PDB file of N, CA, C and O in Angstrom:
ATOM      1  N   UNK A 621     102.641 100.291  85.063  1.00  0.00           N
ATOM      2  CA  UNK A 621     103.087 101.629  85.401  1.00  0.00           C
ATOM      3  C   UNK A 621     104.254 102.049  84.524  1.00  0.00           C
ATOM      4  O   UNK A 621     104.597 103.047  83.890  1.00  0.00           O
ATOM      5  N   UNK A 622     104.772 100.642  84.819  1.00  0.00           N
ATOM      6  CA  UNK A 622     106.204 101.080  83.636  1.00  0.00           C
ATOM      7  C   UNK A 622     106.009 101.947  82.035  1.00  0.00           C
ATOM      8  O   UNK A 622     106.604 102.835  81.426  1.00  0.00           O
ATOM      9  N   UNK A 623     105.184 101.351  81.892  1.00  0.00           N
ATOM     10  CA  UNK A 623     104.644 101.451  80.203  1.00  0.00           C
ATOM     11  C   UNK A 623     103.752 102.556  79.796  1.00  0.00           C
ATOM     12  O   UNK A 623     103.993 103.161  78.751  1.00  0.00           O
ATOM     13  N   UNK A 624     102.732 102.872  80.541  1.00  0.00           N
ATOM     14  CA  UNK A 624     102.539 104.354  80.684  1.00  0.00           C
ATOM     15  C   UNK A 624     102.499 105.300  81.240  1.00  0.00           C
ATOM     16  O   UNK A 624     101.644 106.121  80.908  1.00  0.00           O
ATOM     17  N   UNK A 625     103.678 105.681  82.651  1.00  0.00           N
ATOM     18  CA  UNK A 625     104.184 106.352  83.182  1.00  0.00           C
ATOM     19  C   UNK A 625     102.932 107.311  83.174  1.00  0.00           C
ATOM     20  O   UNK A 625     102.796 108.234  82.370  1.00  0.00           O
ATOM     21  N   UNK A 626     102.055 106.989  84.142  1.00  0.00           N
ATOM     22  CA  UNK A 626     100.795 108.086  84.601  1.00  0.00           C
ATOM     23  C   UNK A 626     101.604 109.081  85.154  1.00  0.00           C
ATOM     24  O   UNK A 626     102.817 108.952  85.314  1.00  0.00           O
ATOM     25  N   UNK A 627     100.674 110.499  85.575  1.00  0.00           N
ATOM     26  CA  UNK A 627     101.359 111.406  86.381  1.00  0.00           C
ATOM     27  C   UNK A 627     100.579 111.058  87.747  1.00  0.00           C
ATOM     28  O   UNK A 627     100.721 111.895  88.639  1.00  0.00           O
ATOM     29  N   UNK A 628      99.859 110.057  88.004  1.00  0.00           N
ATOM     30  CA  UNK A 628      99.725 109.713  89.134  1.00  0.00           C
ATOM     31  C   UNK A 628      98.650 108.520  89.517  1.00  0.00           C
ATOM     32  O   UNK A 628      97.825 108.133  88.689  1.00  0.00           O
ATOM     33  N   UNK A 629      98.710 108.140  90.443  1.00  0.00           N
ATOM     34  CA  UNK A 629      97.707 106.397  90.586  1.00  0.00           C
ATOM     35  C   UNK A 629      96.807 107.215  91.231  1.00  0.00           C
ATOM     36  O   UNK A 629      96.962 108.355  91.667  1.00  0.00           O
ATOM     37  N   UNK A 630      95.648 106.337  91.236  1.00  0.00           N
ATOM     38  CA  UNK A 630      94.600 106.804  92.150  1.00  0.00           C
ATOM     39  C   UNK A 630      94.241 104.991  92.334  1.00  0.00           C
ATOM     40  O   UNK A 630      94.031 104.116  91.494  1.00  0.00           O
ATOM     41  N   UNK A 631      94.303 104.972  93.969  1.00  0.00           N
ATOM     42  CA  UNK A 631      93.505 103.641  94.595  1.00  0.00           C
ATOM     43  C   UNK A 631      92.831 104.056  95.599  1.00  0.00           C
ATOM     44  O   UNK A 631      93.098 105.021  96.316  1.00  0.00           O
ATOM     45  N   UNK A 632      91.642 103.096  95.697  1.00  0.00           N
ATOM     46  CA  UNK A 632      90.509 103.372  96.152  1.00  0.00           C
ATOM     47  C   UNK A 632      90.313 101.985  97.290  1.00  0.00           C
ATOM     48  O   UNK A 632      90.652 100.811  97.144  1.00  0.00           O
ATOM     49  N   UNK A 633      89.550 102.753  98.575  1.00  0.00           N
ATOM     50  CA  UNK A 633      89.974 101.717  99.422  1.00  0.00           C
ATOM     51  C   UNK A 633      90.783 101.157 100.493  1.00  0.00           C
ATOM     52  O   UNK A 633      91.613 101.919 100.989  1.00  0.00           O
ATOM     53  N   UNK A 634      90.702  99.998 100.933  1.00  0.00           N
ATOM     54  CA  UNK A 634      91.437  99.658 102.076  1.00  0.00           C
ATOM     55  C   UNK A 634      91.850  98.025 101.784  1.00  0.00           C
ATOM     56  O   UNK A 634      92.224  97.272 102.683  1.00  0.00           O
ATOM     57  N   UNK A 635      91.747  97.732 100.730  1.00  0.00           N
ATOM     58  CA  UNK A 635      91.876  96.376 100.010  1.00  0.00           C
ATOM     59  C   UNK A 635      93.450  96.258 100.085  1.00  0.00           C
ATOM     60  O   UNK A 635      94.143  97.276 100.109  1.00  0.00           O
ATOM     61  N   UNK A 636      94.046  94.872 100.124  1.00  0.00           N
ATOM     62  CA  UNK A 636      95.634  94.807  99.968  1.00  0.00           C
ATOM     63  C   UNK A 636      96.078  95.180  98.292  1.00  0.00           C
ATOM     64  O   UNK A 636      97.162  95.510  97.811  1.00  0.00           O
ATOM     65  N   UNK A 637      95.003  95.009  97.797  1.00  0.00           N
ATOM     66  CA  UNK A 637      95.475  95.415  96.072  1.00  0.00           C
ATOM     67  C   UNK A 637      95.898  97.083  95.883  1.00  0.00           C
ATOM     68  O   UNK A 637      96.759  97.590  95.163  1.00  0.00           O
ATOM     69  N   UNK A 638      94.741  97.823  97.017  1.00  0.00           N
ATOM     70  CA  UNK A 638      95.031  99.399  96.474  1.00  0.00           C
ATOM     71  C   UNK A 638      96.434  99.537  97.567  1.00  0.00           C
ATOM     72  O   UNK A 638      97.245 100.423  97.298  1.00  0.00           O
ATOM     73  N   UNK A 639      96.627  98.860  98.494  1.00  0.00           N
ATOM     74  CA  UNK A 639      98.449  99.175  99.173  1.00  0.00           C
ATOM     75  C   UNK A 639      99.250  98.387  98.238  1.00  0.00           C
ATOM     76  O   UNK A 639     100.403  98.448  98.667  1.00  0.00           O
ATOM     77  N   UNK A 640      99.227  97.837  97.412  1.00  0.00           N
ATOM     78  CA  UNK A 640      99.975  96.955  96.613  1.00  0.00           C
ATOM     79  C   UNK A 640     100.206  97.873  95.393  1.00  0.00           C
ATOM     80  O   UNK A 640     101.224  97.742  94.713  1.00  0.00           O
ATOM     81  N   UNK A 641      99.367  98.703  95.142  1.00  0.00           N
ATOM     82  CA  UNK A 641      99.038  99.672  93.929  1.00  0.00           C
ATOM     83  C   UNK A 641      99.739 100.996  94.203  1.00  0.00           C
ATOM     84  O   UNK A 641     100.363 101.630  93.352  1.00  0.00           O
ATOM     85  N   UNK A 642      99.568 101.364  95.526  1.00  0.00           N
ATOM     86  CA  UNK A 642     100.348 102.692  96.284  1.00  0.00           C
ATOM     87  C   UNK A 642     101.891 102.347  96.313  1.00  0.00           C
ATOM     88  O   UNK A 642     102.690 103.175  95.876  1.00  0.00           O
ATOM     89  N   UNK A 643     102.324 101.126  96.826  1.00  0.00           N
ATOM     90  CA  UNK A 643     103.424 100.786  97.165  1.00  0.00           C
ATOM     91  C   UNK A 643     104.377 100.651  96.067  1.00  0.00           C
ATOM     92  O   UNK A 643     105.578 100.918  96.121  1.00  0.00           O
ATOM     93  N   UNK A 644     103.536 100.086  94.782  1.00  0.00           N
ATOM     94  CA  UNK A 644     104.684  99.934  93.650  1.00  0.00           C
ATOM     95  C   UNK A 644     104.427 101.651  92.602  1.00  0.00           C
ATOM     96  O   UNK A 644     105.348 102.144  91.951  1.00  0.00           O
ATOM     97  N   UNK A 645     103.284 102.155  92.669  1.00  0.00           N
ATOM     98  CA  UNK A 645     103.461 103.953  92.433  1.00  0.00           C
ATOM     99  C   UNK A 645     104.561 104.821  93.172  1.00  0.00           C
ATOM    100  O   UNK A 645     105.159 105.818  92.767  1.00  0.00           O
ATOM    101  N   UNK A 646     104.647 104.172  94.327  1.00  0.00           N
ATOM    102  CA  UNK A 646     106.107 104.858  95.599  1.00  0.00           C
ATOM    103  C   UNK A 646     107.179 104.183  94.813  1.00  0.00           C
ATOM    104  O   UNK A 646     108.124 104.919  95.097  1.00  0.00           O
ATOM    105  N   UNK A 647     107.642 103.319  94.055  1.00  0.00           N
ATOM    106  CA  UNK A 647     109.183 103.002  94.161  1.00  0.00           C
ATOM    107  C   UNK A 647     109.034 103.235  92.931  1.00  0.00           C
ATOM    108  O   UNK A 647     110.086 102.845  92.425  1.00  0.00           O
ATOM    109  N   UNK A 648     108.152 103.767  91.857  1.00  0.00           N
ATOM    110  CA  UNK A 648     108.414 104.369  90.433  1.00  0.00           C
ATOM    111  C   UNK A 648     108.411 105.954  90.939  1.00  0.00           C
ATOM    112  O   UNK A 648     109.241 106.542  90.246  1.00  0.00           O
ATOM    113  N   UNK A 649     107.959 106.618  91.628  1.00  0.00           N
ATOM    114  CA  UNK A 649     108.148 107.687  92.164  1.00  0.00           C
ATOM    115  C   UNK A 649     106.820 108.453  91.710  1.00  0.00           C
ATOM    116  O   UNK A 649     106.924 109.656  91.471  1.00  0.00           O
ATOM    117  N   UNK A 650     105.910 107.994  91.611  1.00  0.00           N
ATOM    118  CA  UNK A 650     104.589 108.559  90.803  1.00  0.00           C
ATOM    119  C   UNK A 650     103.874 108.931  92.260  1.00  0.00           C
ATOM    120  O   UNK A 650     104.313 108.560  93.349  1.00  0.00           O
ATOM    121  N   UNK A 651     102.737 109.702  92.065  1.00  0.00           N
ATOM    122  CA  UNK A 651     101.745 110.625  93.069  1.00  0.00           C
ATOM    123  C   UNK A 651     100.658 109.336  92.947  1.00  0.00           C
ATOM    124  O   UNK A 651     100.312 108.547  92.068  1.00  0.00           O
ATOM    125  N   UNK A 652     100.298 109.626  94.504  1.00  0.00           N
ATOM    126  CA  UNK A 652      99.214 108.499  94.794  1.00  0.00           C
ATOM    127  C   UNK A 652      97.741 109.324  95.080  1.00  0.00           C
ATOM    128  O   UNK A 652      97.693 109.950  96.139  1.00  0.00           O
ATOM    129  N   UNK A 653      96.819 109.350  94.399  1.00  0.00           N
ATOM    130  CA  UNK A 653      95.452 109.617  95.244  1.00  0.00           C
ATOM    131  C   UNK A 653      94.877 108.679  95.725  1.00  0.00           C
ATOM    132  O   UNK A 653      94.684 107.687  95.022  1.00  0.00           O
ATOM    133  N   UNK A 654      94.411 108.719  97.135  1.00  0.00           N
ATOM    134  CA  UNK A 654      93.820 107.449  97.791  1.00  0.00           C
ATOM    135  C   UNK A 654      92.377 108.199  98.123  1.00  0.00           C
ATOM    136  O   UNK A 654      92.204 109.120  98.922  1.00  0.00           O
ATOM    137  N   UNK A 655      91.269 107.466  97.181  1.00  0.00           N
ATOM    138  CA  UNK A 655      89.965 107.868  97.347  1.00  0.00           C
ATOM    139  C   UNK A 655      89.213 106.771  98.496  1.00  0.00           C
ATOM    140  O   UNK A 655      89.529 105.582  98.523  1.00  0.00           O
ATOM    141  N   UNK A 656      88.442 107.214  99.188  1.00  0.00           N
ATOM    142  CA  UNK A 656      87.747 106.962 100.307  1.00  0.00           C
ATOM    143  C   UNK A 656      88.886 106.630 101.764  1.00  0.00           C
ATOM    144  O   UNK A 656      88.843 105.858 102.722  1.00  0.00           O
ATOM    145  N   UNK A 657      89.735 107.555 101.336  1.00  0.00           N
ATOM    146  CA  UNK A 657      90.454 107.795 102.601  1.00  0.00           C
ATOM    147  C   UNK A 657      89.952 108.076 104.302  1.00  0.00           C
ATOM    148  O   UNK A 657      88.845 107.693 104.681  1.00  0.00           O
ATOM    149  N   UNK A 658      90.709 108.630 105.029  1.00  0.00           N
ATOM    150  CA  UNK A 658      90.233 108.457 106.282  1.00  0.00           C
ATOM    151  C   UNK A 658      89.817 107.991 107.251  1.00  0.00           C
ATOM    152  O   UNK A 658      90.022 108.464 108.369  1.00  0.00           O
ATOM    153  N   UNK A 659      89.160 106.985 107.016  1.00  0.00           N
ATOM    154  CA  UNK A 659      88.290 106.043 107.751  1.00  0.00           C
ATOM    155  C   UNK A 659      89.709 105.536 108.516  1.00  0.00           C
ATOM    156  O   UNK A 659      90.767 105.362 107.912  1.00  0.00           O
ATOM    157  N   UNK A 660      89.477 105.289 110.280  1.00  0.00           N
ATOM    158  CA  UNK A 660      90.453 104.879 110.948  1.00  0.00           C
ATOM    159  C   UNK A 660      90.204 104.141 112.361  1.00  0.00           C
ATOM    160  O   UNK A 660      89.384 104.627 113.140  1.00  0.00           O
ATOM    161  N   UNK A 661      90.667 103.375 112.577  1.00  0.00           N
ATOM    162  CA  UNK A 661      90.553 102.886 113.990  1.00  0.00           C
ATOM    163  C   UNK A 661      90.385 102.623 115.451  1.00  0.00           C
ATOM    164  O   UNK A 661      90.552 101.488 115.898  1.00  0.00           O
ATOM    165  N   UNK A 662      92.957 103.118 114.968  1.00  0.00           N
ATOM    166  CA  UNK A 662      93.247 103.308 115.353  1.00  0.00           C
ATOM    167  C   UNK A 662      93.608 102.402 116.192  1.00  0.00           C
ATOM    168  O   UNK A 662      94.291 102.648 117.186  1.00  0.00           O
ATOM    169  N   UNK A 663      93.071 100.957 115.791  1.00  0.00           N
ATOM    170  CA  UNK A 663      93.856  99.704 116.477  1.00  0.00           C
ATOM    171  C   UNK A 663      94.210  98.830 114.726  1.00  0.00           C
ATOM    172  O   UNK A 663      93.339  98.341 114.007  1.00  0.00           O
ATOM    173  N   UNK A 664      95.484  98.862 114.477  1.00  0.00           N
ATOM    174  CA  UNK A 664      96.438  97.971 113.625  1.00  0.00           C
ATOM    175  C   UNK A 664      95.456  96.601 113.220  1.00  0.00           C
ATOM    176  O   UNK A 664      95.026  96.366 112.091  1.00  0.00           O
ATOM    177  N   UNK A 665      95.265  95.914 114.238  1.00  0.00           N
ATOM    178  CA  UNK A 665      94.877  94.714 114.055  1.00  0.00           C
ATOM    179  C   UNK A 665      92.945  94.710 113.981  1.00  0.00           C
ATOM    180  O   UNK A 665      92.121  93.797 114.030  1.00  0.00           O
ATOM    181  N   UNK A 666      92.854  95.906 113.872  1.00  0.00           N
ATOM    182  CA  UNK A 666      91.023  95.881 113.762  1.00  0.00           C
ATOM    183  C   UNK A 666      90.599  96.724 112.998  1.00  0.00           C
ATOM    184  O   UNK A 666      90.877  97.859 113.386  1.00  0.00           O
ATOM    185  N   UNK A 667      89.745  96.669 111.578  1.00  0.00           N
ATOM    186  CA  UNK A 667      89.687  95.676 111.239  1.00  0.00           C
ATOM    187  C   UNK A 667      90.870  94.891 110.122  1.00  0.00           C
ATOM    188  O   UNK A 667      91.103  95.481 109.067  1.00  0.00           O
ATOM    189  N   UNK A 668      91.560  93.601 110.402  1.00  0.00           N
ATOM    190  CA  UNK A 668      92.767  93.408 109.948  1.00  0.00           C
ATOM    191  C   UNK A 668      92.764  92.396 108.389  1.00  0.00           C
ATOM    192  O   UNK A 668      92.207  91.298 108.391  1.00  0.00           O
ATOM    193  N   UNK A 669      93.159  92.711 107.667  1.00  0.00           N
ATOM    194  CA  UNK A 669      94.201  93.729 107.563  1.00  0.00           C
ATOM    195  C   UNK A 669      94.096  94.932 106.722  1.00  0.00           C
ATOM    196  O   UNK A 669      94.871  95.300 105.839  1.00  0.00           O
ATOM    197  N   UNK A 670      92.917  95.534 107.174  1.00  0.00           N
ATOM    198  CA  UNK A 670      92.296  96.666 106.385  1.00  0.00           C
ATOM    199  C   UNK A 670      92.960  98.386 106.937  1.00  0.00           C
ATOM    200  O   UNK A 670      93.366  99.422 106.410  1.00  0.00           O
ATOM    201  N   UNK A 671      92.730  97.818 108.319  1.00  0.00           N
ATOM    202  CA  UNK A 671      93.358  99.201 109.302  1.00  0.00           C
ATOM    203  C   UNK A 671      95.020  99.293 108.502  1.00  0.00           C
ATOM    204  O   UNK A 671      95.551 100.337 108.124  1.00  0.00           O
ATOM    205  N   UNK A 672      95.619  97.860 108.391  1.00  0.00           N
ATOM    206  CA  UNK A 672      97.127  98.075 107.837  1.00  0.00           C
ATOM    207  C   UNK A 672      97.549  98.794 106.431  1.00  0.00           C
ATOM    208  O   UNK A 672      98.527  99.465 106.099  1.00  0.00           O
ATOM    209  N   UNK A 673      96.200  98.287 105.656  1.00  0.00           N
ATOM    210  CA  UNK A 673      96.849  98.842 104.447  1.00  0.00           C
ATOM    211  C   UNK A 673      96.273 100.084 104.321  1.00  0.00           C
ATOM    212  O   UNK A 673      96.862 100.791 103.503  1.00  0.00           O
ATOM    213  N   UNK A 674      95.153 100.679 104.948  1.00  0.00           N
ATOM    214  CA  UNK A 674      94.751 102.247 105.128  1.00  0.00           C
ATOM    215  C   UNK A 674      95.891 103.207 105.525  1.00  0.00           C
ATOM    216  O   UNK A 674      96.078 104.391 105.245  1.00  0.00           O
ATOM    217  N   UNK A 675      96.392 102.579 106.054  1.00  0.00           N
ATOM    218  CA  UNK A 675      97.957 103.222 107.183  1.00  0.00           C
ATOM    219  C   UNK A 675      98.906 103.266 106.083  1.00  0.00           C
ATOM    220  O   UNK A 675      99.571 104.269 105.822  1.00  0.00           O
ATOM    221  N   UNK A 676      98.969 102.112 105.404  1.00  0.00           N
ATOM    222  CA  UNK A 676     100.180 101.995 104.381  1.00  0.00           C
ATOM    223  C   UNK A 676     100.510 103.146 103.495  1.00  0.00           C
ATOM    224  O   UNK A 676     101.517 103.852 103.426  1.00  0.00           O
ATOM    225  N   UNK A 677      98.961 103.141 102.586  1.00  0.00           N
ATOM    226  CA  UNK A 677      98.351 104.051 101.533  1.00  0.00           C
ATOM    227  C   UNK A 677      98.738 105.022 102.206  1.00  0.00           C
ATOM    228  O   UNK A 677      99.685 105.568 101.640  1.00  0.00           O
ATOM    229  N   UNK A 678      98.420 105.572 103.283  1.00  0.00           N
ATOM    230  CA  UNK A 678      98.212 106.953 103.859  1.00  0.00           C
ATOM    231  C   UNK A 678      99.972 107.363 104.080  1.00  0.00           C
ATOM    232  O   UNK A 678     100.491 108.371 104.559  1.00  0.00           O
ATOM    233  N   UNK A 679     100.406 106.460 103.667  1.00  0.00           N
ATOM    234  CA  UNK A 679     102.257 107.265 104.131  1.00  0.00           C
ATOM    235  C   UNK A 679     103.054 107.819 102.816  1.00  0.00           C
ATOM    236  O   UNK A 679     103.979 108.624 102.706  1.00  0.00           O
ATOM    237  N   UNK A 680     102.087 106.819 101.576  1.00  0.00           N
ATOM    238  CA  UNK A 680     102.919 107.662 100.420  1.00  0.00           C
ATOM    239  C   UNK A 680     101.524 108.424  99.435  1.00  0.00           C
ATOM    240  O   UNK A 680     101.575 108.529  98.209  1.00  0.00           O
ATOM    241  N   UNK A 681     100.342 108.891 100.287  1.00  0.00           N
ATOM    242  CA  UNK A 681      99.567 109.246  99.374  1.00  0.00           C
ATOM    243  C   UNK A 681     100.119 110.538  99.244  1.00  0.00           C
ATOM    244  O   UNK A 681     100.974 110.906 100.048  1.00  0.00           O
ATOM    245  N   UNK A 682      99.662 111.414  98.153  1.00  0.00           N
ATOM    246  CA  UNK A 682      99.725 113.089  98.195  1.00  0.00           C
ATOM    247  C   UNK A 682      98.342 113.782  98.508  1.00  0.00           C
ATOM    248  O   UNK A 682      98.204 114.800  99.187  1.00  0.00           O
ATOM    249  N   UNK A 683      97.266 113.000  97.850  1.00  0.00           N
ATOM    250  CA  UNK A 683      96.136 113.894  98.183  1.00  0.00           C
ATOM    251  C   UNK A 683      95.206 112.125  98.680  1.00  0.00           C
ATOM    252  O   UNK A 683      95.337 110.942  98.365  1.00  0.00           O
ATOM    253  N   UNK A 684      94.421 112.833  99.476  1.00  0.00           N
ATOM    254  CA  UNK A 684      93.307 111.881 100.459  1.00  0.00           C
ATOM    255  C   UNK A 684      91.959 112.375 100.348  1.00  0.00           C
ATOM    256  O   UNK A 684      91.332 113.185 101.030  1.00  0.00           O
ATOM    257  N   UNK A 685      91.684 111.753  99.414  1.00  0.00           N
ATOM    258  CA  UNK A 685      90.075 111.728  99.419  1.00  0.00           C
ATOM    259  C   UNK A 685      89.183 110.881 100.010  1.00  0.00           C
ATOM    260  O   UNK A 685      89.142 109.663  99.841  1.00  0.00           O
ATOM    261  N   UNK A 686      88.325 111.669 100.844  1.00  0.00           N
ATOM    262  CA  UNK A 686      87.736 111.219 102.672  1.00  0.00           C
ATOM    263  C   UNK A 686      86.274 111.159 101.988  1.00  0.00           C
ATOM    264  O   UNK A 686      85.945 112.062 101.220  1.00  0.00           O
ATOM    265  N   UNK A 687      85.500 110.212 102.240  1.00  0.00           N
ATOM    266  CA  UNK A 687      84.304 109.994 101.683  1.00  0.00           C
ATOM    267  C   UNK A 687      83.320 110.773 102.216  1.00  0.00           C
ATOM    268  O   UNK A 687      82.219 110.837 101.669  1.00  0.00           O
ATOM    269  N   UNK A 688      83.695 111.655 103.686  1.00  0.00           N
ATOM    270  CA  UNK A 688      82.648 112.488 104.681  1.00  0.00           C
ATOM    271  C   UNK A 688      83.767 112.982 105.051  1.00  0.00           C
ATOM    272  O   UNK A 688      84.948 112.673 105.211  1.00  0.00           O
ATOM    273  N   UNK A 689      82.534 114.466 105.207  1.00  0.00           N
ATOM    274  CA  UNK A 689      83.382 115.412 106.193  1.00  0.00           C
ATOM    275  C   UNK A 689      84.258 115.000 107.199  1.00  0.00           C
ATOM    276  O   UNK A 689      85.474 115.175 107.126  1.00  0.00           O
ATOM    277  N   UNK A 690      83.578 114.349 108.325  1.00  0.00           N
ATOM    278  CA  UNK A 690      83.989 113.348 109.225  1.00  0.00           C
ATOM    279  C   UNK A 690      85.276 113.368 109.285  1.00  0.00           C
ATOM    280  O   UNK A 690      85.873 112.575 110.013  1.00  0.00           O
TER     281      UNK A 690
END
């Protein structure tokens, strides 16, 4: 990120790599798109630790791309 200062990440997913990817785009101060967003629970621990890092992504994304209307 350092090295070519995107104008913004895009991670995809609910994987600990794309909250790992959101999280270090948040402390360079860069814009997050999180594609196949939405999808939700609504219990933390189910399915874990997928529900966590969906939640994560979702606090410093800017735009949320939802795979369905839904």
């Amino acid at each position: 990120l350092a090295q070519y200062e995107p104008d913004f990440v895009v991670v995809q997913g609910d994987t600990t790599t794309a909250a790992s990817a959101a999280e270090a785009a948040f402390y360079r101060r860069m814009s997050v798109i999180h594609v196949e967003a939405g999808l939700r629970t609504d219990r933390l621990d189910s399915p874990f630790p997928e529900e966590f890092n969906r939640r994560k992504v979702a606090l410093v994304a800017a735009l949320h791309c939802a795979p369905t209307e839904r």
